Amino acid sequence: SLDLNPNNLFMSNQIVNFKKIISVSSNEFFYILDSTNGNVLYKKNFSSLIRPIIINNNLFTITKNNLLISINIESGEIIYSYDINSKISDFLNIRKKSAKFKYMMIANDTILIFLENSYMLKLNINGEVVAVKKMPSKLKSPPIFIESKLIYLNSKNKISVFN
């Protein structure tokens, strides 16, 4: 019989395929797999909150504990692990709050993190916040770039453009 105990179910974000590497996040662990044979190359003791991104040989993800983590996908070494809420509060010089993350992407060697409350964070590859911007409306779809303009479906089901 099929045991539907919620503790036994496998939940994951979208997998990310890069060269011969696949990254998968389960309820409790983050895996980097060899796509040619399925072998587990690295298993990390955290779970990803949103879909990870990869640039060059570095994987970036936000964990369920709100840590921004960068991993070298060839060695499995964690390059850094930062409390993203602390980074935001330090940059804005405000009391630490808990952000709700929606999407993450890379554009022009910049990490862009989109929040549920319609703010966008810009971070450099080293994980340092360089800008926090208020978007004109909430995102209803993952954003895309066309000719250096950020385009997305807003909460009113209309296309919005953000520079």
mmCIF file of C-alpha atoms in Angstrom:
data_model
loop_
_atom_site.group_PDB
_atom_site.id
_atom_site.type_symbol
_atom_site.label_atom_id
_atom_site.label_comp_id
_atom_site.label_asym_id
_atom_site.label_seq_id
_atom_site.Cartn_x
_atom_site.Cartn_y
_atom_site.Cartn_z
ATOM 1 C CA SER A 1 0.000 0.000 0.000
ATOM 2 C CA LEU A 2 1.038 3.576 -0.558
ATOM 3 C CA ASP A 3 1.958 5.378 2.656
ATOM 4 C CA LEU A 4 0.780 8.981 2.330
ATOM 5 C CA ASN A 5 2.342 10.165 5.574
ATOM 6 C CA PRO A 6 3.366 13.794 4.844
ATOM 7 C CA ASN A 7 6.777 13.174 6.456
ATOM 8 C CA ASN A 8 7.553 10.526 3.833
ATOM 9 C CA LEU A 9 6.562 12.515 0.741
ATOM 10 C CA PHE A 10 9.296 13.891 -1.505
ATOM 11 C CA MET A 11 8.824 17.588 -2.183
ATOM 12 C CA SER A 12 11.187 19.627 -4.283
ATOM 13 C CA ASN A 13 11.689 22.826 -6.229
ATOM 14 C CA GLN A 14 12.359 22.685 -9.939
ATOM 15 C CA ILE A 15 15.560 20.910 -10.785
ATOM 16 C CA VAL A 16 18.371 22.860 -12.395
ATOM 17 C CA ASN A 17 20.427 21.253 -15.153
ATOM 18 C CA PHE A 18 23.827 22.785 -15.944
ATOM 19 C CA LYS A 19 26.375 21.072 -18.178
ATOM 20 C CA LYS A 20 26.595 17.579 -16.633
ATOM 21 C CA ILE A 21 25.233 18.607 -13.226
ATOM 22 C CA ILE A 22 21.682 18.435 -11.860
ATOM 23 C CA SER A 23 20.698 20.126 -8.603
ATOM 24 C CA VAL A 24 17.681 18.910 -6.643
ATOM 25 C CA SER A 25 16.331 20.114 -3.308
ATOM 26 C CA SER A 26 14.190 17.767 -1.218
ATOM 27 C CA ASN A 27 12.372 18.483 2.048
ATOM 28 C CA GLU A 28 15.568 18.252 4.067
ATOM 29 C CA PHE A 29 18.581 18.006 1.750
ATOM 30 C CA PHE A 30 20.117 19.626 -1.302
ATOM 31 C CA TYR A 31 21.718 17.292 -3.867
ATOM 32 C CA ILE A 32 24.123 17.839 -6.725
ATOM 33 C CA LEU A 33 23.953 14.884 -9.128
ATOM 34 C CA ASP A 34 25.958 13.712 -12.120
ATOM 35 C CA SER A 35 23.459 13.859 -15.006
ATOM 36 C CA THR A 36 25.278 11.174 -17.010
ATOM 37 C CA ASN A 37 24.895 8.392 -14.428
ATOM 38 C CA GLY A 38 22.669 9.762 -11.632
ATOM 39 C CA ASN A 39 25.361 9.489 -8.943
ATOM 40 C CA VAL A 40 25.079 11.845 -5.976
ATOM 41 C CA LEU A 41 28.158 14.070 -6.113
ATOM 42 C CA TYR A 42 27.312 16.194 -3.080
ATOM 43 C CA LYS A 43 24.580 16.152 -0.445
ATOM 44 C CA LYS A 44 24.111 19.258 1.699
ATOM 45 C CA ASN A 45 22.140 19.560 4.917
ATOM 46 C CA PHE A 46 19.720 22.292 3.825
ATOM 47 C CA SER A 47 16.668 22.646 1.616
ATOM 48 C CA SER A 48 16.140 25.255 -1.070
ATOM 49 C CA LEU A 49 13.187 27.614 -0.765
ATOM 50 C CA ILE A 50 13.126 28.756 -4.405
ATOM 51 C CA ARG A 51 14.614 27.540 -7.678
ATOM 52 C CA PRO A 52 18.428 27.794 -7.560
ATOM 53 C CA ILE A 53 20.398 29.587 -10.260
ATOM 54 C CA ILE A 54 23.820 28.808 -11.708
ATOM 55 C CA ILE A 55 26.379 31.129 -13.241
ATOM 56 C CA ASN A 56 29.780 29.856 -14.319
ATOM 57 C CA ASN A 57 30.469 27.094 -11.778
ATOM 58 C CA ASN A 58 28.613 28.680 -8.878
ATOM 59 C CA LEU A 59 25.146 27.751 -7.721
ATOM 60 C CA PHE A 60 23.096 30.252 -5.719
ATOM 61 C CA THR A 61 20.062 29.370 -3.646
ATOM 62 C CA ILE A 62 17.978 30.632 -0.749
ATOM 63 C CA THR A 63 17.301 28.055 1.950
ATOM 64 C CA LYS A 64 14.207 27.517 4.062
ATOM 65 C CA ASN A 65 16.172 29.284 6.847
ATOM 66 C CA ASN A 66 16.497 32.392 4.612
ATOM 67 C CA LEU A 67 20.198 31.872 3.980
ATOM 68 C CA LEU A 68 21.677 32.912 0.662
ATOM 69 C CA ILE A 69 24.150 30.151 -0.161
ATOM 70 C CA SER A 70 26.736 29.989 -2.923
ATOM 71 C CA ILE A 71 28.218 26.583 -3.798
ATOM 72 C CA ASN A 72 31.022 25.703 -6.187
ATOM 73 C CA ILE A 73 29.316 22.925 -8.180
ATOM 74 C CA GLU A 74 32.563 21.247 -9.184
ATOM 75 C CA SER A 75 33.996 20.874 -5.675
ATOM 76 C CA GLY A 76 30.791 21.007 -3.611
ATOM 77 C CA GLU A 77 32.444 23.655 -1.430
ATOM 78 C CA ILE A 78 30.128 26.232 0.162
ATOM 79 C CA ILE A 79 31.626 29.581 -0.806
ATOM 80 C CA TYR A 80 29.385 31.615 1.483
ATOM 81 C CA SER A 81 26.214 31.409 3.526
ATOM 82 C CA TYR A 82 24.565 34.699 4.530
ATOM 83 C CA ASP A 83 21.378 35.497 6.423
ATOM 84 C CA ILE A 84 19.633 37.398 3.633
ATOM 85 C CA ASN A 85 17.273 39.160 6.076
ATOM 86 C CA SER A 86 20.295 40.554 7.952
ATOM 87 C CA LYS A 87 21.863 41.675 4.676
ATOM 88 C CA ILE A 88 18.656 43.569 3.756
ATOM 89 C CA SER A 89 18.320 45.201 7.198
ATOM 90 C CA ASP A 90 22.001 46.208 7.231
ATOM 91 C CA PHE A 91 21.752 47.728 3.738
ATOM 92 C CA LEU A 92 18.557 49.674 4.538
ATOM 93 C CA ASN A 93 19.653 50.409 8.118
ATOM 94 C CA ILE A 94 16.350 49.108 9.504
ATOM 95 C CA ARG A 95 15.259 46.508 12.043
ATOM 96 C CA LYS A 96 15.574 42.946 10.757
ATOM 97 C CA LYS A 97 12.360 41.549 9.257
ATOM 98 C CA SER A 98 11.572 38.267 7.538
ATOM 99 C CA ALA A 99 11.332 38.659 3.761
ATOM 100 C CA LYS A 100 9.193 36.354 1.636
ATOM 101 C CA PHE A 101 11.057 35.327 -1.502
ATOM 102 C CA LYS A 102 9.318 34.699 -4.818
ATOM 103 C CA TYR A 103 11.872 34.435 -7.668
ATOM 104 C CA MET A 104 15.618 34.612 -8.157
ATOM 105 C CA MET A 105 17.558 35.151 -11.366
ATOM 106 C CA ILE A 106 20.915 36.342 -12.725
ATOM 107 C CA ALA A 107 21.228 39.321 -15.073
ATOM 108 C CA ASN A 108 24.499 41.005 -16.048
ATOM 109 C CA ASP A 109 26.422 39.194 -13.285
ATOM 110 C CA THR A 110 23.921 40.501 -10.726
ATOM 111 C CA ILE A 111 21.703 38.324 -8.538
ATOM 112 C CA LEU A 112 18.121 39.572 -8.623
ATOM 113 C CA ILE A 113 15.766 38.413 -5.885
ATOM 114 C CA PHE A 114 12.087 39.285 -6.163
ATOM 115 C CA LEU A 115 10.057 39.472 -2.960
ATOM 116 C CA GLU A 116 6.350 38.805 -2.393
ATOM 117 C CA ASN A 117 5.832 42.458 -1.385
ATOM 118 C CA SER A 118 6.939 43.699 -4.859
ATOM 119 C CA TYR A 119 10.490 44.670 -3.928
ATOM 120 C CA MET A 120 13.525 43.593 -5.934
ATOM 121 C CA LEU A 121 16.939 43.035 -4.373
ATOM 122 C CA LYS A 122 20.109 43.407 -6.406
ATOM 123 C CA LEU A 123 23.148 41.593 -5.059
ATOM 124 C CA ASN A 124 26.629 41.194 -6.454
ATOM 125 C CA ILE A 125 28.034 37.706 -7.011
ATOM 126 C CA ASN A 126 29.695 37.917 -3.576
ATOM 127 C CA GLY A 127 26.262 38.140 -1.929
ATOM 128 C CA GLU A 128 26.412 41.819 -0.984
ATOM 129 C CA VAL A 129 23.225 43.889 -1.440
ATOM 130 C CA VAL A 130 23.846 46.743 -3.886
ATOM 131 C CA ALA A 131 20.241 47.994 -4.327
ATOM 132 C CA VAL A 132 16.689 47.522 -3.101
ATOM 133 C CA LYS A 133 14.011 48.748 -5.496
ATOM 134 C CA LYS A 134 10.242 48.987 -5.242
ATOM 135 C CA MET A 135 8.516 47.620 -8.334
ATOM 136 C CA PRO A 136 5.404 49.363 -9.654
ATOM 137 C CA SER A 137 3.211 46.311 -8.967
ATOM 138 C CA LYS A 138 3.358 42.760 -7.653
ATOM 139 C CA LEU A 139 4.657 39.991 -9.881
ATOM 140 C CA LYS A 140 2.219 37.323 -10.964
ATOM 141 C CA SER A 141 4.700 35.614 -13.310
ATOM 142 C CA PRO A 142 8.429 35.010 -13.370
ATOM 143 C CA PRO A 143 10.110 38.079 -14.876
ATOM 144 C CA ILE A 144 11.966 38.037 -18.181
ATOM 145 C CA PHE A 145 14.381 40.483 -19.791
ATOM 146 C CA ILE A 146 13.854 41.907 -23.257
ATOM 147 C CA GLU A 147 16.293 44.564 -24.500
ATOM 148 C CA SER A 148 17.463 45.313 -20.926
ATOM 149 C CA LYS A 149 13.908 45.850 -19.701
ATOM 150 C CA LEU A 150 12.334 43.675 -17.022
ATOM 151 C CA ILE A 151 8.922 42.424 -18.160
ATOM 152 C CA TYR A 152 6.383 40.532 -16.063
ATOM 153 C CA LEU A 153 2.688 39.843 -15.616
ATOM 154 C CA ASN A 154 1.380 41.980 -12.758
ATOM 155 C CA SER A 155 -1.337 41.249 -10.196
ATOM 156 C CA LYS A 156 -3.976 42.746 -12.531
ATOM 157 C CA ASN A 157 -3.001 40.276 -15.307
ATOM 158 C CA LYS A 158 -1.426 43.082 -17.332
ATOM 159 C CA ILE A 159 2.113 43.219 -18.647
ATOM 160 C CA SER A 160 4.393 45.570 -16.710
ATOM 161 C CA VAL A 161 7.779 46.910 -17.741
ATOM 162 C CA PHE A 162 10.431 47.889 -15.196
ATOM 163 C CA ASN A 163 13.830 49.468 -15.882
#
